[in-house]
Short mmCIF file of C-alpha atoms in Angstrom, two decimals:
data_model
loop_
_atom_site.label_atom_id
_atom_site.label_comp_id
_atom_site.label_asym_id
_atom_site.label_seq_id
_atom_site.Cartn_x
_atom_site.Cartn_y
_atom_site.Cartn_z
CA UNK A 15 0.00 0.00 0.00
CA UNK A 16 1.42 3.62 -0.93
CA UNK A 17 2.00 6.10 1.48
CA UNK A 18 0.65 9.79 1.77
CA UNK A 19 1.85 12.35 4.26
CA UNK A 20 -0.64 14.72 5.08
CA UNK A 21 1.03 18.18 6.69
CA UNK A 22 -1.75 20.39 8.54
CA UNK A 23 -3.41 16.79 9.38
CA UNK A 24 -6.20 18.53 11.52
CA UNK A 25 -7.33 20.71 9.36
CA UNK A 26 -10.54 20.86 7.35
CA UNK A 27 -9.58 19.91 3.97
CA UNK A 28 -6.65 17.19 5.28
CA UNK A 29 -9.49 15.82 7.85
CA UNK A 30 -11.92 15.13 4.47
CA UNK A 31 -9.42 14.02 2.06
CA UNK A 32 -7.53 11.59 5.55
CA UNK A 33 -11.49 10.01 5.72
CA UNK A 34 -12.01 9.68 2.08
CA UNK A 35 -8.64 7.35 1.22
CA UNK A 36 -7.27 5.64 4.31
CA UNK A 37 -8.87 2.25 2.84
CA UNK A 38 -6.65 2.74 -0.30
CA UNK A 39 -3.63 4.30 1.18
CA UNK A 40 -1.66 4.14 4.10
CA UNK A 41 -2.11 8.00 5.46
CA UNK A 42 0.36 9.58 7.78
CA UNK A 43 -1.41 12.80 9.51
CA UNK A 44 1.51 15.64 10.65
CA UNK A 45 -0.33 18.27 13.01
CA UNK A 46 1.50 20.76 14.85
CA UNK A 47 1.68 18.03 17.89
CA UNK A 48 4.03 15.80 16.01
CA UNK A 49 5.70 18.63 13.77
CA UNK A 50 6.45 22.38 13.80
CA UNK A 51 6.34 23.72 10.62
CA UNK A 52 7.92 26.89 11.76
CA UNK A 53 10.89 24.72 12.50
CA UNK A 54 12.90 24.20 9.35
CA UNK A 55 15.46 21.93 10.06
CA UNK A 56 13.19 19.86 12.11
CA UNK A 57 10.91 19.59 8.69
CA UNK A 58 13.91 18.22 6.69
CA UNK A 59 14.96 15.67 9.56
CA UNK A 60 11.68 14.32 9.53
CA UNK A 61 10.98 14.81 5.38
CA UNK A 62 14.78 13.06 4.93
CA UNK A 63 14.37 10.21 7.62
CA UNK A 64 10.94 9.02 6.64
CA UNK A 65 9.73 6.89 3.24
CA UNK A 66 6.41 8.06 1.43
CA UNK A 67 5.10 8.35 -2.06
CA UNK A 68 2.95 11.34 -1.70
CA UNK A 69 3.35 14.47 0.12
CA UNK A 70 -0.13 16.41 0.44
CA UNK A 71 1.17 19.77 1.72
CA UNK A 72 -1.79 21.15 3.35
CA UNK A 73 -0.16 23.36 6.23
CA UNK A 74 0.09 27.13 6.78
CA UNK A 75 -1.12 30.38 8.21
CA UNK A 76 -3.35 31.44 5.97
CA UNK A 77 -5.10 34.04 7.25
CA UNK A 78 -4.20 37.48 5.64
CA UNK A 79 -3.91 39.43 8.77
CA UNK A 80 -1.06 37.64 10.25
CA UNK A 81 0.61 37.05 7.14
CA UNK A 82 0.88 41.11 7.44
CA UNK A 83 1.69 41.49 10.49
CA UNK A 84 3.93 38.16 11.22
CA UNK A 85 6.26 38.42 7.99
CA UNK A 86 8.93 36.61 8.94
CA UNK A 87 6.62 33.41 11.04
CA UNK A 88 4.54 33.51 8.34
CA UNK A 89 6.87 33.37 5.07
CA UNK A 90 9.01 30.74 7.29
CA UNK A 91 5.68 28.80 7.75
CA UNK A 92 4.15 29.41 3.99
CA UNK A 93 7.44 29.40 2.01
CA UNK A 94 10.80 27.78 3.67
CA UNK A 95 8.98 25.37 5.05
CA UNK A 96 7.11 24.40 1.90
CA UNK A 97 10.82 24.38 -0.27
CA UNK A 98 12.32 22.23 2.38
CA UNK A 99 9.79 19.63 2.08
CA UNK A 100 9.94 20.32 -1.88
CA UNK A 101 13.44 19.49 -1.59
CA UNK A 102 12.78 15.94 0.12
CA UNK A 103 9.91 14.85 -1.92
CA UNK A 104 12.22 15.64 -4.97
CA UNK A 105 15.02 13.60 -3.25
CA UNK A 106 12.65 10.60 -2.46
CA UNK A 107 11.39 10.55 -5.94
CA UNK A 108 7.67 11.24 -3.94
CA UNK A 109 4.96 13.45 -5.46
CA UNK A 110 4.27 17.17 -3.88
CA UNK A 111 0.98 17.77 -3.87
CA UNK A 112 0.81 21.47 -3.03
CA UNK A 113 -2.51 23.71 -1.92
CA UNK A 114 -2.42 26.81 -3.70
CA UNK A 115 -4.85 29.81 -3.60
CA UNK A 116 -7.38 31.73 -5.83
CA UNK A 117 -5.30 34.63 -4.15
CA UNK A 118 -2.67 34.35 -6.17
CA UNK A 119 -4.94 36.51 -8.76
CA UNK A 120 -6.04 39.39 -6.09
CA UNK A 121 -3.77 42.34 -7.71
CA UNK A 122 -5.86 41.44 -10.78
CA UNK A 123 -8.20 44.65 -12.09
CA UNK A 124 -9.85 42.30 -15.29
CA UNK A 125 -12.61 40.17 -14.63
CA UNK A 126 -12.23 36.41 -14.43
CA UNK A 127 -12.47 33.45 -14.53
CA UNK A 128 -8.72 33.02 -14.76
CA UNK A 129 -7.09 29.97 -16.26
CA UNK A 130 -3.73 28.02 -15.05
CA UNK A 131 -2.28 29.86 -17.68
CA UNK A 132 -2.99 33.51 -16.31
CA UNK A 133 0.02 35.26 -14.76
CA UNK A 134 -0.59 35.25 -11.01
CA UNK A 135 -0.45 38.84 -9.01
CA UNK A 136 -1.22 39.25 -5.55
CA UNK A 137 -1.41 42.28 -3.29
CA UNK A 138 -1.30 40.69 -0.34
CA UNK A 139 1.58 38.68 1.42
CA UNK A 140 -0.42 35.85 2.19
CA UNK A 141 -0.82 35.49 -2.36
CA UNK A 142 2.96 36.36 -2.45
CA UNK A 143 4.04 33.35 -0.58
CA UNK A 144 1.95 30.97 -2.56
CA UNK A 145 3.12 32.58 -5.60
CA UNK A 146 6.69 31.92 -4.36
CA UNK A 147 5.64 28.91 -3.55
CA UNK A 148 4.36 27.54 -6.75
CA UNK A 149 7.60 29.39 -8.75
CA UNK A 150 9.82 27.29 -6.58
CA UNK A 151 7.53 23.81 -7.19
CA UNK A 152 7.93 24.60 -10.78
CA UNK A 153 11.66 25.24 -11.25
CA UNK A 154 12.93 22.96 -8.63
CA UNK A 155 11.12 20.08 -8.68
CA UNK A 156 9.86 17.29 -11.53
CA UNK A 157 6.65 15.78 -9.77
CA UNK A 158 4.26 17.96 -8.45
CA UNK A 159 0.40 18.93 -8.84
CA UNK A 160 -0.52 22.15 -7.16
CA UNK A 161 -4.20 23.10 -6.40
CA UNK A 162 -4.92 26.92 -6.82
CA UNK A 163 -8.49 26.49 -4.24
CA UNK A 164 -10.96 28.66 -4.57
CA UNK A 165 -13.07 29.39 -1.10
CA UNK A 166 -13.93 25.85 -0.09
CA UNK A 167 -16.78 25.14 2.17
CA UNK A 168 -18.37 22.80 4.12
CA UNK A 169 -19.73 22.03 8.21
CA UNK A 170 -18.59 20.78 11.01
CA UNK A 171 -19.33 16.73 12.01
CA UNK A 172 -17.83 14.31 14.78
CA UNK A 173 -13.81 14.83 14.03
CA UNK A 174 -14.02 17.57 11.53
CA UNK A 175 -14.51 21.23 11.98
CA UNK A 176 -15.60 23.09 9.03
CA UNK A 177 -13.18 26.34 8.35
CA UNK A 178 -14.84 29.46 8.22
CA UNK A 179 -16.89 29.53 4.63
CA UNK A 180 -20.12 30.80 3.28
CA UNK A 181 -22.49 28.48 4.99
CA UNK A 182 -21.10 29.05 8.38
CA UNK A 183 -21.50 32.43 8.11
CA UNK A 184 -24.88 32.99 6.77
CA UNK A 185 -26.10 30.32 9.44
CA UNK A 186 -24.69 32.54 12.25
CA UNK A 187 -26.62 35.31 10.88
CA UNK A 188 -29.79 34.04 10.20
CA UNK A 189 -29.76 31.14 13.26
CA UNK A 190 -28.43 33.64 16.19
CA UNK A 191 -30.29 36.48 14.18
CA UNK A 192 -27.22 38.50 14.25
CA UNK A 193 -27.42 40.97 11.41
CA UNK A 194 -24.20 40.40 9.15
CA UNK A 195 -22.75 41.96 6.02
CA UNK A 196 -21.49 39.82 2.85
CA UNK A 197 -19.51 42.05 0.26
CA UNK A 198 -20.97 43.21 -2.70
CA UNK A 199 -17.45 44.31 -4.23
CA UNK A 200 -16.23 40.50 -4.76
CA UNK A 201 -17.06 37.33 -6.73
CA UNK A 202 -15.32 34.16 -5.87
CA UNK A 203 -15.92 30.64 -6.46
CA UNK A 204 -17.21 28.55 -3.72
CA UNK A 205 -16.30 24.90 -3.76
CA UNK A 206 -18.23 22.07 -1.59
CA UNK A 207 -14.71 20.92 0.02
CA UNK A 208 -16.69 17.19 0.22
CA UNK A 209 -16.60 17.15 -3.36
CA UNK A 210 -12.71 17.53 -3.48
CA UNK A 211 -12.26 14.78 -1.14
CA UNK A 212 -14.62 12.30 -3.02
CA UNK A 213 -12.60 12.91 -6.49
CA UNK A 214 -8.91 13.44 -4.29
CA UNK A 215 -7.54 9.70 -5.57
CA UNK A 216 -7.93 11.10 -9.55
CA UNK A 217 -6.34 14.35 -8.57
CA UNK A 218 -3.16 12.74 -7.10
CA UNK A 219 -2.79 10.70 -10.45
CA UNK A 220 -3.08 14.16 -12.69
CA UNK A 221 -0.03 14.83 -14.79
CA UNK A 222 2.35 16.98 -13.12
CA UNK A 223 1.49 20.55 -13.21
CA UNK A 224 -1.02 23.56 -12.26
CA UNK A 225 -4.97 22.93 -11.52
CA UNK A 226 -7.53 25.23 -10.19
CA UNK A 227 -10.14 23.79 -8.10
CA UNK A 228 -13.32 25.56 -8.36
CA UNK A 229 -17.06 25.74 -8.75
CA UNK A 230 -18.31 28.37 -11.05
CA UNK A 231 -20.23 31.19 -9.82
CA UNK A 232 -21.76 34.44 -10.89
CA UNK A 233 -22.82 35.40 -8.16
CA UNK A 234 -20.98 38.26 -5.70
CA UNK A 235 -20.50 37.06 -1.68
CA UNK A 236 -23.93 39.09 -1.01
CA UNK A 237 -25.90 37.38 -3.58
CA UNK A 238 -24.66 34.20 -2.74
CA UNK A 239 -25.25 34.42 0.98
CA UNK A 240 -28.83 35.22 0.02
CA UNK A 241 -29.36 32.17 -1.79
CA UNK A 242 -27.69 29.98 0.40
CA UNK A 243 -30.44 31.48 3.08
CA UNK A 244 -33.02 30.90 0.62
CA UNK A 245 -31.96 27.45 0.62
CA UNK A 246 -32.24 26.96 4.54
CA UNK A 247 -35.95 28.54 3.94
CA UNK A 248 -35.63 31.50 5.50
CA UNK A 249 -38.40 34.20 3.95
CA UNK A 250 -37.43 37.20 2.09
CA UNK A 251 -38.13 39.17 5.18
CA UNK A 252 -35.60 37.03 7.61
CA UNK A 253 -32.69 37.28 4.94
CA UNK A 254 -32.94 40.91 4.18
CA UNK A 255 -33.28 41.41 7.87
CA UNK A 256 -29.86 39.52 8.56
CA UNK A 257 -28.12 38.98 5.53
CA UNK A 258 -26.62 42.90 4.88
CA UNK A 259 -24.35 44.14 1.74
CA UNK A 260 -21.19 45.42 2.40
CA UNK A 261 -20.80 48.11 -0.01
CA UNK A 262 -17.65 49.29 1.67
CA UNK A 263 -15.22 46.63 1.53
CA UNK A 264 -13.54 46.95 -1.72
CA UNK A 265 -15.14 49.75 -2.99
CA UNK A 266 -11.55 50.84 -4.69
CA UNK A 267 -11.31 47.92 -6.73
CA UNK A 268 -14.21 45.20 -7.44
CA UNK A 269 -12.09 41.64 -6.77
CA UNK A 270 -12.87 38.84 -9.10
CA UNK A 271 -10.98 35.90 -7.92
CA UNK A 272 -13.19 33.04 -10.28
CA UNK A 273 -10.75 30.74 -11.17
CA UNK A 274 -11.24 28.55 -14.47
CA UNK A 275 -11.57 24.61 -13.71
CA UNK A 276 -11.99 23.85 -17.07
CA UNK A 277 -8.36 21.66 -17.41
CA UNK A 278 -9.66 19.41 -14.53
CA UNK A 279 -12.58 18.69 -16.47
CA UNK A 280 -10.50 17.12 -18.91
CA UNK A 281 -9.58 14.86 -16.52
CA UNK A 282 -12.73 13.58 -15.94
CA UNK A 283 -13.09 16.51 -12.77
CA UNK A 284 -15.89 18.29 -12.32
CA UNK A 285 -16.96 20.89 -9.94
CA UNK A 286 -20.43 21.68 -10.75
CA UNK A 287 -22.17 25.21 -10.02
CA UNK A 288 -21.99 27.05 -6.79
CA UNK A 289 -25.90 26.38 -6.57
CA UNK A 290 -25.31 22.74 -7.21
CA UNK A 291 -22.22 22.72 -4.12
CA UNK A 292 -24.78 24.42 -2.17
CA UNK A 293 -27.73 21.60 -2.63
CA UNK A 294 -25.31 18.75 -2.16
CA UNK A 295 -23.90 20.14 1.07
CA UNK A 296 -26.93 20.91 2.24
CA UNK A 297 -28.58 17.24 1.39
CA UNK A 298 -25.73 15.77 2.93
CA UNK A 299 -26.03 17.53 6.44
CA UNK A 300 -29.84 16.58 5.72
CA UNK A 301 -31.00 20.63 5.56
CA UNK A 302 -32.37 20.39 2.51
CA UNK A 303 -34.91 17.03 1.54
#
């Protein structure tokens, strides 16, 4: 039985994909309790003394904020830490498969979709390091597949917690009745994460290169959180009540961050709409019949 290493092995998206293959593969989980990805020579002891065939690279700090205001944690956590383990898998003859980010196109001021061939250009540092990243991945090493994600979602269950997403958030409006704004100024895609895992054994047999995960939406984060609502049944009354436009939050620059999913799809990979993520995520957590 092959082996996968799964860095970040807590997480939301390594949780799924752990679930969805540990009858076909032997899967090795690294959380922060058995290694510190802020520690780089620790990474390479560990990446150099064990044996694997895959490396699904999951880890980070993601969240913009502290990639701001943490530069050096951060790009130690995001970047050195992601070239060291490049540098083992490439050793090891062992496949890198890297999580990118729709982020990588925030800079961008034409409209999307964008396509694996688009020039990535980020304004933030958190885009910058996966852009670094990915420039290393490609250069340095001969087996790879990295995942540009778009914003995946799902909920929490027994043993998985759900990162923060679009369903999350519109339930904690509408649910606790807490007013909340969604931005008008952005379109994204929104990916049911489930749907990743349950197609993850094709995507770590794709020839080596760059693939964008992604649904495809036209809606903007307010219009979608409405008809996610919708979905739940709430009346028009409840969701204007508690689901509120942000008008304010990018009002300098509309962000389109769609990415174009249309080379997995050659590969048998589908995505769907964001409507159709949103039913199937829904069925499955039995909110919608």
């Amino acid at each position: 039985m092959k082996k996968i290493v799964i860095t970040g092995g807590n997480g939301f998206i390594a949780s799924l994909v752990k679930e969805a293959i540990q009858d076909q593969y032997e899967v090795c989980p690294l959380s922060r309790k058995e290694l510190d990805l802020s520690d780089i020579e620790a990474v390479k002891q560990w990446f150099t003394a064990h044996d694997y065939d895959y490396v699904f690279h999951t880890g980070a700090m993601a969240q913009t904020a502290d990639c701001e205001n943490y530069p050096e944690l951060t790009h130690r956590i995001n970047v050195d830490c992601t070239k060291a383990i490049g540098e083992c898998c490439q050793a090891k003859k062992a496949r890198l498969i890297f999580i990118s980010t729709e982020q990588c196109f925030n800079a961008k001021i034409e409209k999307g979709p964008f396509d694996e061939m688009c020039e990535p250009s980020a304004v933030t540092a958190y885009g910058n390091h996966k852009i670094e990243c990915e420039q290393f991945i490609t250069s340095q090493l001969s087996d790879y597949v990295i995942l540009r994600f778009s914003w995946m979602f799902g909920m929490n269950r027994p043993g998985i917690k759900a990162s923060p997403n679009i369903i999350r958030n519109v339930m904690n409006a509408v649910f606790y009745q807490n007013p909340t704004k969604f931005t008008v100024n952005e379109i994204r895609g929104m990916t049911y994460a489930q749907k990743f895992a349950d197609v993850f054994t094709k995507i770590m047999e794709l020839p080596t290169g760059i693939y964008h995960i992604s649904d495809e939406n036209t809606h903007n984060t307010y219009e979608a959180a409405k008809i996610v609502a919708a979905k739940l049944g709430f009346t028009q009354e409840q969701i204007d009540t508690y689901i509120l436009p942000n008008h304010e939050r990018y009002a300098d620059r509309f962000r389109d961050y769609r990415l174009d999913a249309n080379k997995c799809k050659q590969y048998g990979i589908d995505f769907g709409t964001f409507e159709e993520n949103v039913d199937a995520c829904l069925k499955d957590y039995g909110w919608m019949k």
